[in-house]
PDB file of C-alpha atoms in Angstrom:
ATOM      1  CA  SER D  95       0.000   0.000   0.000  1.00 47.00           C
ATOM      2  CA  ASN D  96       1.096   3.539  -0.716  1.00 45.00           C
ATOM      3  CA  HIS D  97       0.991   5.098   2.740  1.00 46.00           C
ATOM      4  CA  GLU D  98       4.742   5.656   3.125  1.00 47.00           C
ATOM      5  CA  SER D  99       4.419   9.251   1.945  1.00 45.00           C
ATOM      6  CA  GLY D 100       2.564  10.289   5.111  1.00 45.00           C
ATOM      7  CA  ASN D 101      -0.502  11.636   3.303  1.00 43.00           C
ATOM      8  CA  GLU D 102      -2.602  11.103   6.439  1.00 46.00           C
ATOM      9  CA  SER D 103      -0.959  14.040   8.184  1.00 45.00           C
ATOM     10  CA  SER D 104      -1.074  16.482   5.274  1.00 42.00           C
ATOM     11  CA  SER D 105      -3.705  19.199   5.103  1.00 44.00           C
ATOM     12  CA  ASN D 106      -7.027  18.484   3.434  1.00 47.00           C
ATOM     13  CA  SER D 107      -6.766  21.300   0.901  1.00 47.00           C
ATOM     14  CA  GLY D 108      -6.116  18.712  -1.815  1.00 46.00           C
ATOM     15  CA  PHE D 109      -3.585  20.887  -3.659  1.00 52.00           C
ATOM     16  CA  GLU D 110      -0.429  18.999  -2.755  1.00 59.00           C
ATOM     17  CA  TYR D 111      -1.149  15.971  -4.949  1.00 52.00           C
ATOM     18  CA  ALA D 112       0.536  16.276  -8.339  1.00 55.00           C
ATOM     19  CA  GLY D 113      -0.125  12.777  -9.692  1.00 54.00           C
ATOM     20  CA  PRO D 114      -2.671  11.482 -12.202  1.00 57.00           C
ATOM     21  CA  LYS D 115      -5.904  13.409 -12.454  1.00 58.00           C
ATOM     22  CA  LEU D 116      -7.905  10.279 -11.538  1.00 59.00           C
ATOM     23  CA  TYR D 117      -6.546  10.353  -7.990  1.00 54.00           C
ATOM     24  CA  VAL D 118      -9.247  10.615  -5.324  1.00 49.00           C
ATOM     25  CA  LYS D 119      -8.511  11.184  -1.642  1.00 51.00           C
ATOM     26  CA  PRO D 120      -8.170   7.813   0.132  1.00 51.00           C
ATOM     27  CA  SER D 121     -11.025   8.739   2.462  1.00 48.00           C
ATOM     28  CA  ALA D 122     -13.496   8.490  -0.433  1.00 61.00           C
ATOM     29  CA  LYS D 123     -15.757   5.449  -0.412  1.00 82.00           C
ATOM     30  CA  SER D 124     -14.229   2.620  -2.409  1.00 93.00           C
ATOM     31  CA  ASN D 125     -15.772  -0.387  -4.138  1.00 96.00           C
ATOM     32  CA  ARG D 126     -12.396  -2.102  -4.555  1.00 96.00           C
ATOM     33  CA  HIS D 127     -13.211  -5.061  -2.264  1.00 95.00           C
ATOM     34  CA  ILE D 128     -16.641  -5.433  -3.893  1.00 96.00           C
ATOM     35  CA  ILE D 129     -15.084  -5.604  -7.364  1.00 97.00           C
ATOM     36  CA  VAL D 130     -12.433  -8.082  -6.167  1.00 96.00           C
ATOM     37  CA  ASN D 131     -15.258 -10.268  -4.803  1.00 96.00           C
ATOM     38  CA  ALA D 132     -17.300  -9.911  -7.991  1.00 97.00           C
ATOM     39  CA  ILE D 133     -14.361 -10.896 -10.186  1.00 97.00           C
ATOM     40  CA  SER D 134     -13.288 -13.778  -7.932  1.00 96.00           C
ATOM     41  CA  HIS D 135     -16.707 -15.284  -7.150  1.00 94.00           C
ATOM     42  CA  CYS D 136     -18.933 -14.285 -10.057  1.00 95.00           C
ATOM     43  CA  CYS D 137     -17.448 -12.847 -13.273  1.00 95.00           C
ATOM     44  CA  LEU D 138     -14.264 -14.924 -13.429  1.00 96.00           C
ATOM     45  CA  ALA D 139     -14.992 -17.717 -10.972  1.00 94.00           C
ATOM     46  CA  GLY D 140     -13.832 -21.254 -11.698  1.00 93.00           C
ATOM     47  CA  SER D 141     -10.499 -22.808 -12.612  1.00 95.00           C
ATOM     48  CA  VAL D 142     -10.953 -22.160 -16.336  1.00 95.00           C
ATOM     49  CA  ASN D 143     -10.687 -18.416 -15.595  1.00 96.00           C
ATOM     50  CA  THR D 144      -7.794 -18.542 -13.112  1.00 96.00           C
ATOM     51  CA  ASP D 145      -5.194 -16.925 -15.389  1.00 97.00           C
ATOM     52  CA  ILE D 146      -7.339 -13.999 -16.534  1.00 96.00           C
ATOM     53  CA  LYS D 147      -8.723 -13.536 -13.007  1.00 97.00           C
ATOM     54  CA  ASN D 148      -5.214 -13.275 -11.550  1.00 97.00           C
ATOM     55  CA  LYS D 149      -4.222 -10.810 -14.289  1.00 97.00           C
ATOM     56  CA  VAL D 150      -7.240  -8.576 -13.580  1.00 97.00           C
ATOM     57  CA  LEU D 151      -6.605  -8.626  -9.822  1.00 97.00           C
ATOM     58  CA  GLU D 152      -2.934  -7.833 -10.440  1.00 96.00           C
ATOM     59  CA  GLU D 153      -3.859  -4.829 -12.620  1.00 95.00           C
ATOM     60  CA  MET D 154      -6.274  -3.666  -9.911  1.00 96.00           C
ATOM     61  CA  SER D 155      -3.576  -3.865  -7.263  1.00 94.00           C
ATOM     62  CA  LYS D 156      -1.415  -1.485  -9.319  1.00 94.00           C
ATOM     63  CA  CYS D 157      -4.175   1.152  -9.446  1.00 93.00           C
ATOM     64  CA  ASP D 158      -4.626   3.829  -6.796  1.00 90.00           C
ATOM     65  CA  ALA D 159      -8.240   4.315  -7.824  1.00 93.00           C
ATOM     66  CA  ASN D 160     -11.087   4.052  -5.330  1.00 93.00           C
ATOM     67  CA  HIS D 161     -13.791   3.055  -7.743  1.00 96.00           C
ATOM     68  CA  PHE D 162     -13.803   0.448 -10.474  1.00 98.00           C
ATOM     69  CA  VAL D 163     -16.447  -0.500 -13.025  1.00 98.00           C
ATOM     70  CA  ILE D 164     -16.649  -3.901 -14.726  1.00 98.00           C
ATOM     71  CA  LEU D 165     -17.647  -3.965 -18.384  1.00 98.00           C
ATOM     72  CA  PHE D 166     -20.061  -6.715 -19.464  1.00 96.00           C
ATOM     73  CA  ARG D 167     -20.862  -7.731 -23.026  1.00 89.00           C
ATOM     74  CA  ASP D 168     -24.546  -8.207 -22.194  1.00 83.00           C
ATOM     75  CA  GLY D 169     -26.990  -9.056 -19.408  1.00 74.00           C
ATOM     76  CA  GLY D 170     -25.285 -12.443 -19.004  1.00 80.00           C
ATOM     77  CA  CYS D 171     -22.717 -10.591 -16.890  1.00 82.00           C
ATOM     78  CA  GLN D 172     -19.708 -11.966 -18.795  1.00 88.00           C
ATOM     79  CA  TYR D 173     -16.541 -10.072 -17.977  1.00 95.00           C
ATOM     80  CA  ARG D 174     -15.132  -7.993 -20.836  1.00 96.00           C
ATOM     81  CA  GLY D 175     -13.026  -5.343 -19.143  1.00 97.00           C
ATOM     82  CA  LEU D 176     -12.140  -3.424 -16.009  1.00 98.00           C
ATOM     83  CA  PHE D 177     -12.352   0.358 -15.860  1.00 98.00           C
ATOM     84  CA  ILE D 178     -11.481   3.093 -13.372  1.00 97.00           C
ATOM     85  CA  LEU D 179     -14.328   5.493 -12.645  1.00 96.00           C
ATOM     86  CA  SER D 180     -13.817   9.236 -12.597  1.00 94.00           C
ATOM     87  CA  ALA D 181     -16.926  10.124 -10.587  1.00 90.00           C
ATOM     88  CA  GLU D 182     -16.532  13.897 -11.048  1.00 91.00           C
ATOM     89  CA  THR D 183     -16.675  13.645 -14.843  1.00 94.00           C
ATOM     90  CA  GLU D 184     -18.930  10.547 -14.985  1.00 95.00           C
ATOM     91  CA  GLU D 185     -16.565   8.641 -17.259  1.00 96.00           C
ATOM     92  CA  ALA D 186     -14.501   5.483 -16.992  1.00 97.00           C
ATOM     93  CA  PHE D 187     -11.054   4.579 -18.316  1.00 97.00           C
ATOM     94  CA  LYS D 188      -9.924   1.086 -19.310  1.00 97.00           C
ATOM     95  CA  VAL D 189      -7.399  -0.726 -17.115  1.00 96.00           C
ATOM     96  CA  HIS D 190      -7.727  -4.235 -18.571  1.00 96.00           C
ATOM     97  CA  GLY D 191      -9.676  -6.240 -21.128  1.00 96.00           C
ATOM     98  CA  VAL D 192     -11.526  -5.394 -24.323  1.00 93.00           C
ATOM     99  CA  GLY D 193     -13.880  -2.569 -25.206  1.00 92.00           C
ATOM    100  CA  PRO D 194     -13.435   1.155 -25.700  1.00 95.00           C
ATOM    101  CA  LYS D 195     -10.546   2.945 -23.964  1.00 95.00           C
ATOM    102  CA  HIS D 196     -12.992   5.339 -22.403  1.00 95.00           C
ATOM    103  CA  ILE D 197     -16.702   5.080 -21.488  1.00 97.00           C
ATOM    104  CA  ILE D 198     -19.192   7.919 -21.058  1.00 97.00           C
ATOM    105  CA  ASN D 199     -22.840   7.813 -19.917  1.00 97.00           C
ATOM    106  CA  ALA D 200     -24.289   7.904 -23.439  1.00 96.00           C
ATOM    107  CA  MET D 201     -22.501   4.643 -24.313  1.00 96.00           C
ATOM    108  CA  CYS D 202     -24.074   2.696 -21.434  1.00 97.00           C
ATOM    109  CA  GLU D 203     -27.270   0.748 -21.917  1.00 96.00           C
ATOM    110  CA  LYS D 204     -27.538  -0.943 -18.510  1.00 96.00           C
ATOM    111  CA  PHE D 205     -26.110  -0.356 -15.046  1.00 97.00           C
ATOM    112  CA  TYR D 206     -25.487  -2.973 -12.356  1.00 97.00           C
ATOM    113  CA  LYS D 207     -24.708  -3.252  -8.678  1.00 97.00           C
ATOM    114  CA  TYR D 208     -22.977  -6.300  -7.186  1.00 97.00           C
ATOM    115  CA  ASN D 209     -24.611  -8.130  -4.298  1.00 95.00           C
ATOM    116  CA  SER D 210     -21.786  -9.826  -2.364  1.00 92.00           C
ATOM    117  CA  GLY D 211     -24.190 -12.002  -0.363  1.00 92.00           C
ATOM    118  CA  ALA D 212     -25.949 -13.412  -3.425  1.00 94.00           C
ATOM    119  CA  LYS D 213     -22.719 -13.346  -5.482  1.00 93.00           C
ATOM    120  CA  SER D 214     -24.672 -11.835  -8.345  1.00 94.00           C
ATOM    121  CA  PHE D 215     -25.335  -8.558 -10.130  1.00 96.00           C
ATOM    122  CA  SER D 216     -28.670  -6.789 -10.193  1.00 95.00           C
ATOM    123  CA  GLU D 217     -29.648  -4.194 -12.754  1.00 95.00           C
ATOM    124  CA  ILE D 218     -30.168  -0.648 -11.460  1.00 95.00           C
ATOM    125  CA  THR D 219     -32.935   0.905 -13.546  1.00 94.00           C
ATOM    126  CA  SER D 220     -33.150   4.151 -11.572  1.00 94.00           C
ATOM    127  CA  THR D 221     -30.017   5.663 -13.139  1.00 92.00           C
ATOM    128  CA  LYS D 222     -28.498   6.450 -16.513  1.00 92.00           C
ATOM    129  CA  HIS D 223     -25.203   7.681 -15.072  1.00 94.00           C
ATOM    130  CA  LEU D 224     -21.804   6.286 -14.179  1.00 96.00           C
ATOM    131  CA  SER D 225     -21.437   6.910 -10.450  1.00 95.00           C
ATOM    132  CA  VAL D 226     -19.977   5.423  -7.275  1.00 94.00           C
ATOM    133  CA  SER D 227     -23.192   3.420  -6.795  1.00 94.00           C
ATOM    134  CA  ILE D 228     -22.530   1.446 -10.005  1.00 96.00           C
ATOM    135  CA  ASP D 229     -20.280  -1.641 -10.127  1.00 97.00           C
ATOM    136  CA  ALA D 230     -20.772  -2.754 -13.748  1.00 98.00           C
ATOM    137  CA  VAL D 231     -22.204  -1.625 -17.082  1.00 98.00           C
ATOM    138  CA  VAL D 232     -23.413  -3.019 -20.409  1.00 96.00           C
ATOM    139  CA  LEU D 233     -22.778  -0.872 -23.477  1.00 96.00           C
ATOM    140  CA  HIS D 234     -25.128  -0.267 -26.395  1.00 94.00           C
ATOM    141  CA  THR D 235     -24.555  -2.756 -29.229  1.00 90.00           C
ATOM    142  CA  SER D 236     -23.602   0.101 -31.554  1.00 90.00           C
ATOM    143  CA  VAL D 237     -20.613   0.916 -29.323  1.00 90.00           C
ATOM    144  CA  TRP D 238     -19.281  -2.635 -29.722  1.00 85.00           C
ATOM    145  CA  LYS D 239     -19.709  -2.405 -33.497  1.00 82.00           C
ATOM    146  CA  SER D 240     -17.524   0.698 -33.633  1.00 78.00           C
ATOM    147  CA  VAL D 241     -14.949  -0.880 -31.291  1.00 71.00           C
ATOM    148  CA  LYS D 242     -14.753  -3.922 -33.596  1.00 69.00           C
ATOM    149  CA  ALA D 243     -14.296  -1.665 -36.613  1.00 66.00           C
ATOM    150  CA  VAL D 244     -11.312  -0.023 -34.929  1.00 63.00           C
ATOM    151  CA  ILE D 245      -9.741  -3.378 -34.042  1.00 59.00           C
ATOM    152  CA  LYS D 246     -10.200  -4.762 -37.572  1.00 58.00           C
ATOM    153  CA  ARG D 247      -8.624  -1.930 -39.561  1.00 52.00           C
TER     154      ARG D 247
END
């Protein structure tokens, strides 16, 4: 963990941090453990997925981010990618997997929250926005078509 720098004692003005713009103060609510659980017990559970699961968890451990969003291909909740959420700008940036480098609200068709007890995702129909209350998204089919076009060229 990155606490050697003594950030706990610094003032709360927020101006001393000069790193990546996606940095959020460590006190902010994080869904990191929820996403780790979702990937381990739901999205990439089972021995067939061990290699990709370990890779995703390794990429997560390298990120300072507080909030992650899983990208699904469809309502079947199949893992496609892992993104870091920038809650202020309501956009997400790819860390691992396939899909666009960058997701905005207009690209998202469905939004999901992970239920750790049930080890499953439930669709949240009350929102059309990327936010800290969202753990996963499904993109509109048209977004995937344009992503494929880029990959094929």
